[in-house]
XYZ file of C-alpha atoms in Angstrom:
415
model
C 74.398 86.062 98.330
C 74.741 89.126 96.350
C 73.212 89.342 92.772
C 76.176 89.852 90.467
C 73.836 91.196 87.729
C 72.188 93.904 89.650
C 72.412 97.485 88.635
C 75.274 99.241 90.506
C 76.020 103.015 90.061
C 79.395 104.191 90.733
C 79.967 108.024 90.389
C 83.475 109.423 90.452
C 83.718 113.142 90.667
C 87.178 114.563 89.026
C 89.022 113.101 86.415
C 92.699 113.888 87.316
C 94.963 111.338 89.037
C 92.951 109.972 91.845
C 89.678 110.084 89.896
C 91.046 108.556 86.559
C 92.554 105.682 88.500
C 89.251 105.012 90.229
C 87.170 105.305 87.285
C 89.308 102.940 85.090
C 89.651 100.270 87.849
C 85.843 100.338 88.629
C 85.119 100.433 84.900
C 86.915 97.220 84.636
C 85.022 95.416 87.280
C 81.956 95.466 85.011
C 83.867 93.262 82.671
C 84.506 90.829 85.522
C 81.227 89.507 86.260
C 79.324 92.644 87.367
C 77.542 93.439 84.071
C 74.956 95.799 85.697
C 77.768 98.120 87.100
C 77.985 101.687 85.404
C 80.706 104.135 86.190
C 79.887 107.853 85.567
C 82.984 110.093 85.439
C 82.169 113.975 86.021
C 84.545 116.788 85.508
C 83.876 120.490 84.947
C 86.440 120.505 82.141
C 86.213 118.823 78.740
C 89.731 117.816 78.837
C 92.188 116.418 81.283
C 95.255 118.632 81.605
C 98.338 116.936 82.817
C 99.406 119.654 85.394
C 102.480 117.676 86.666
C 103.890 118.695 83.105
C 102.959 122.539 83.148
C 106.821 123.492 83.626
C 107.383 121.824 80.146
C 104.188 122.865 78.615
C 105.007 126.656 79.702
C 107.951 126.657 77.406
C 106.999 123.875 74.843
C 104.045 124.612 72.890
C 104.026 121.146 71.245
C 104.071 119.482 74.399
C 101.245 121.683 75.837
C 98.991 120.610 72.843
C 99.567 116.830 74.017
C 99.072 117.492 77.601
C 95.380 117.773 77.180
C 93.494 114.547 76.844
C 89.713 114.262 75.822
C 87.654 112.931 78.621
C 85.205 112.064 75.684
C 87.776 109.290 74.907
C 88.304 108.006 78.630
C 85.971 105.099 78.234
C 85.756 102.509 75.377
C 83.245 103.319 72.644
C 79.952 101.677 73.096
C 80.302 101.063 76.784
C 77.464 101.689 79.346
C 79.885 104.026 81.070
C 79.510 107.650 80.600
C 81.433 110.880 81.041
C 79.319 114.046 82.138
C 80.871 117.616 81.684
C 79.600 119.460 84.560
C 80.564 120.655 88.085
C 79.568 119.140 91.183
C 77.084 121.448 93.067
C 76.157 119.462 96.065
C 76.149 115.877 97.607
C 72.455 115.849 98.562
C 72.396 112.703 100.683
C 73.945 109.128 100.857
C 72.541 108.272 97.239
C 72.143 111.495 95.393
C 74.450 114.322 93.876
C 73.432 117.515 92.194
C 75.385 119.075 89.334
C 75.664 122.740 88.475
C 73.470 122.111 85.315
C 70.543 121.082 87.620
C 71.133 117.435 86.811
C 70.814 114.834 89.526
C 72.432 111.526 89.634
C 71.819 108.614 91.669
C 74.874 106.634 93.232
C 75.337 103.440 95.154
C 79.083 104.435 95.679
C 80.723 107.858 95.253
C 84.322 108.905 94.850
C 85.207 112.444 95.483
C 88.280 113.046 93.671
C 88.048 116.922 92.896
C 91.486 117.594 94.017
C 93.388 120.655 95.070
C 94.087 123.601 92.835
C 96.734 126.285 92.420
C 95.159 129.269 90.331
C 95.733 129.046 86.720
C 97.600 128.626 84.454
C 99.486 125.964 86.438
C 95.991 124.248 86.953
C 94.299 125.827 83.907
C 91.315 127.906 84.582
C 89.437 127.330 81.286
C 87.148 124.512 80.951
C 88.179 123.715 77.260
C 91.475 122.661 75.790
C 91.385 125.788 73.557
C 91.012 128.226 76.590
C 93.552 126.269 78.488
C 96.242 126.502 75.578
C 95.367 130.113 75.309
C 96.254 130.810 79.064
C 99.405 129.089 78.629
C 100.407 130.726 75.374
C 99.614 134.182 76.884
C 102.151 133.405 79.658
C 104.536 132.148 77.424
C 104.310 135.283 75.130
C 104.894 137.336 78.337
C 108.297 135.182 79.005
C 109.274 135.811 75.218
C 109.262 139.481 75.917
C 110.428 139.802 79.383
C 113.885 140.674 80.939
C 113.105 139.669 84.515
C 110.989 136.598 85.569
C 109.966 135.962 89.052
C 108.752 132.545 90.450
C 107.421 132.891 93.777
C 107.179 129.566 95.812
C 110.100 127.114 96.211
C 108.212 123.910 96.384
C 108.581 121.271 93.626
C 106.399 123.133 91.109
C 108.160 126.458 91.707
C 111.651 124.713 91.346
C 110.523 122.950 88.027
C 109.109 126.114 86.550
C 112.146 128.258 87.349
C 114.617 125.476 85.952
C 112.596 125.094 82.662
C 112.066 128.913 82.317
C 115.920 129.621 83.045
C 116.971 126.618 80.533
C 114.696 127.856 77.815
C 115.604 131.661 78.300
C 119.260 131.745 79.126
C 119.658 135.566 78.419
C 116.961 136.401 80.988
C 117.087 137.018 84.597
C 115.202 134.355 86.530
C 114.464 134.973 90.189
C 113.123 132.091 92.693
C 111.926 133.670 95.895
C 110.875 131.434 98.734
C 109.444 132.387 102.247
C 111.102 129.339 103.836
C 114.792 128.608 104.688
C 115.180 125.807 102.019
C 113.722 124.794 98.849
C 111.408 121.762 98.452
C 109.082 120.134 101.099
C 110.548 119.805 104.512
C 110.009 115.878 104.682
C 112.780 115.683 102.206
C 116.326 115.594 103.045
C 118.387 118.730 103.145
C 120.687 117.294 100.377
C 117.938 117.392 97.827
C 117.193 121.047 98.947
C 120.989 121.890 98.391
C 121.129 120.139 95.142
C 118.404 122.131 93.874
C 119.857 125.462 94.831
C 123.101 124.316 93.217
C 121.621 123.157 89.913
C 119.151 126.167 89.705
C 122.687 128.206 90.050
C 123.905 126.309 87.194
C 121.317 127.662 85.026
C 121.700 131.184 86.317
C 118.579 131.346 88.543
C 118.932 133.611 91.570
C 117.450 131.814 94.410
C 116.363 134.048 97.353
C 115.354 132.199 100.598
C 113.392 133.604 103.655
C 111.790 136.258 101.280
C 108.021 136.528 101.641
C 106.739 138.397 98.522
C 104.031 140.929 98.686
C 101.930 139.756 95.719
C 100.109 142.120 93.511
C 96.219 142.512 94.020
C 95.423 140.387 91.025
C 97.432 137.486 92.566
C 94.262 135.303 92.556
C 95.588 134.388 89.250
C 98.862 132.475 89.197
C 100.538 134.894 86.863
C 101.249 138.547 86.249
C 102.505 139.736 82.869
C 103.721 143.392 82.464
C 106.320 145.494 84.360
C 105.667 145.682 87.925
C 107.556 146.171 91.359
C 107.000 143.729 94.142
C 108.369 143.902 97.571
C 109.788 141.308 99.951
C 109.760 140.906 103.572
C 113.482 141.686 103.731
C 112.717 145.256 102.438
C 114.026 144.492 98.890
C 112.074 145.560 96.048
C 112.101 143.808 92.778
C 111.302 145.264 89.180
C 110.157 142.538 87.178
C 108.259 141.774 83.944
C 106.626 138.511 84.601
C 105.561 137.014 87.983
C 104.592 133.357 88.497
C 102.851 132.349 91.504
C 103.671 128.749 92.539
C 101.728 129.000 96.038
C 98.197 129.310 96.871
C 96.957 125.605 97.107
C 93.151 125.792 97.503
C 90.521 123.109 98.115
C 86.785 123.700 97.140
C 84.526 121.522 99.324
C 81.456 123.508 99.771
C 79.508 120.538 98.165
C 79.892 118.580 101.291
C 77.656 120.903 103.366
C 74.431 119.031 102.986
C 76.086 115.908 104.399
C 77.398 117.998 107.373
C 73.600 119.064 107.865
C 72.311 115.314 107.838
C 74.878 113.870 110.115
C 75.265 116.884 112.401
C 79.131 116.967 112.308
C 81.764 118.730 110.503
C 83.314 116.830 107.767
C 85.877 119.433 106.666
C 88.959 121.078 108.426
C 88.137 124.402 109.697
C 91.433 126.229 110.470
C 91.732 128.855 108.140
C 93.386 126.884 105.728
C 92.323 124.611 102.680
C 89.041 122.934 103.753
C 90.117 119.538 103.330
C 87.515 116.717 103.721
C 88.087 114.367 106.774
C 88.609 110.745 105.962
C 89.236 107.481 107.736
C 92.292 105.650 106.867
C 90.114 103.566 104.423
C 89.551 106.802 102.564
C 85.762 106.797 103.512
C 84.376 110.179 104.470
C 84.732 110.449 108.236
C 80.857 109.718 109.008
C 79.130 106.264 109.723
C 76.108 107.715 107.905
C 77.834 107.731 104.577
C 80.216 104.581 104.261
C 79.534 104.420 100.493
C 81.280 107.783 100.161
C 85.161 108.083 99.433
C 87.609 111.042 99.156
C 90.659 110.414 97.181
C 93.444 112.639 96.403
C 94.381 116.269 97.311
C 90.909 117.013 98.445
C 91.055 114.847 101.590
C 92.842 115.653 105.020
C 95.820 113.250 104.456
C 99.278 115.017 105.242
C 100.525 117.667 102.736
C 103.384 115.194 102.055
C 100.786 113.154 100.123
C 99.803 115.804 97.866
C 101.557 114.526 94.598
C 99.936 113.341 91.433
C 101.469 109.557 91.941
C 100.235 109.395 95.501
C 96.821 110.679 94.489
C 96.500 107.848 91.815
C 97.513 105.408 94.640
C 94.776 106.670 96.618
C 92.198 106.402 93.824
C 93.327 102.801 93.400
C 92.797 102.126 97.090
C 89.322 103.658 97.132
C 88.402 101.614 93.960
C 89.713 98.473 95.669
C 87.713 99.075 98.756
C 84.347 99.577 96.527
C 85.212 96.313 94.741
C 85.146 94.704 98.008
C 81.915 96.349 99.006
C 80.256 95.373 95.803
C 81.445 91.708 96.009
C 79.835 91.599 99.510
C 76.615 93.187 98.216
C 76.962 96.268 100.628
C 75.137 98.506 98.317
C 72.092 96.121 98.315
C 71.983 96.149 102.345
C 72.763 99.879 102.356
C 69.845 100.707 100.225
C 67.461 98.507 101.920
C 68.379 99.992 105.218
C 68.265 103.698 104.402
C 65.030 103.408 102.416
C 63.517 102.840 106.016
C 65.531 105.156 107.999
C 68.634 107.366 106.765
C 70.407 106.931 110.004
C 70.265 103.133 109.645
C 73.331 103.290 107.503
C 75.448 103.026 110.674
C 74.063 99.670 111.437
C 75.147 98.081 107.981
C 78.326 95.869 108.489
C 81.062 97.198 106.427
C 83.310 94.525 105.188
C 87.064 94.751 106.129
C 88.626 97.437 103.821
C 92.205 98.098 102.928
C 93.741 101.368 104.862
C 95.636 103.965 102.739
C 99.400 103.728 103.864
C 102.062 106.334 102.651
C 104.856 104.114 102.238
C 106.487 105.859 99.310
C 108.671 108.621 100.455
C 110.206 109.737 96.911
C 110.429 112.927 94.842
C 111.797 113.579 91.430
C 112.236 117.156 90.484
C 113.575 118.019 87.110
C 115.349 121.367 86.655
C 115.332 122.024 83.075
C 115.684 119.156 80.651
C 119.065 117.877 81.675
C 119.494 118.388 85.488
C 117.321 117.265 88.500
C 117.355 116.178 92.009
C 115.743 113.162 93.614
C 115.027 111.165 96.905
C 114.023 107.504 97.189
C 114.058 105.478 100.485
C 115.623 108.264 102.359
C 118.547 108.316 99.949
C 119.211 111.877 98.711
C 120.456 112.241 95.239
C 120.907 116.204 95.212
C 124.182 117.297 94.090
C 125.217 114.009 92.624
C 125.394 113.979 88.718
C 123.580 110.367 88.891
C 120.355 112.285 89.905
C 120.529 114.305 86.505
C 120.598 111.189 84.566
C 117.887 109.323 86.680
C 115.277 112.237 86.610
C 116.026 112.787 82.841
C 115.337 109.327 82.208
C 112.208 108.956 84.339
C 110.512 112.188 84.325
C 112.302 115.060 82.255
C 111.420 113.592 78.879
C 107.496 113.981 79.070
C 106.750 114.313 82.813
C 105.233 111.013 82.564
C 102.377 111.959 80.303
C 103.023 108.469 78.438
C 101.370 106.830 81.847
C 98.314 109.086 81.602
C 97.715 108.256 77.907
C 97.048 104.759 79.065
C 93.947 106.102 80.597
C 92.710 107.634 77.531
C 93.236 104.907 74.882
C 90.583 106.705 72.752
C 92.189 110.030 73.085
C 91.682 110.821 69.310
C 88.150 111.159 69.949
C 87.204 114.763 69.244
């Protein structure tokens, strides 16, 4: 029988949607009979940034201020759980990680929730709230003085940014260029895409489809402020004052290399694109040698249709639920005993039946400025209909669901 008072170290790397959900759920487990369980949340930033709300933060300085929540206020004051402001350098083995500050941390269970990232400021580059706000303010100042603004990328973020910029700067020319034949992800109905084009048009946005923009040489960063000329695959040229790049999804997963060496297999996708980490349906990393390592959110190799904040949060809860089951079965005790003799013996430890992640929610809400929007739920498209404006405004446009994130940071007034 498992010792409920034993020391259990759970480490969660990454404090955004998946990581915050997992860390909070597992920290609550320590109040339910597992007094020795400690959760360590690790993030390279001092504050969580509500990246989903970037379109609103870009044009609303007061909202931007609220969109940064301090990790120092994540756990209850006086609890054993801890936040560490550092970056993961490598996963050394089945029980140890090393941080970029040289610190090593032991874990019984590990949740990798480092996510995917577009270059700043859509995902801020600065590691502090002050630096992040400065990045966004610099781009906002560029919008203030610009005549022509181009957004490159017609996914949900690009559409939302174009809508909010156009609504906030009605006298400026706003261009949304997209390399594909329609806006928004292809797994959503065409009516949603058509509705997005129509409603962007209501705000004066010029939507250019099937146009691949040749980006400036400094495009590693997501914005370019200053008069410049860019060229499209159609042969057209565009004289613009601000360019905002809503493409270029990246995943940083080099920290997995030591595990690949230990197990002798590739644990990451290697096809020239983002190096997603391979996972089982249970969200465990795809190696029997590391059954106590989970990858939740954008960093794993689940389909691109799952790369949304609310789905990452659901994955974080799934990973946490599976760890809870393993804790209750005493899996960490058995694994520690087996691997103390032979690291390969991890494969012989019986893993309890775990839940499989299932992407059953096929939904999207895309605000297009504060008053317009498109939506799809249960295969029902609300694109051109006025009803979608009401629903999107009611559910998302008001604060891009920031209120939900504040529930994870109940002590957010901590400095």
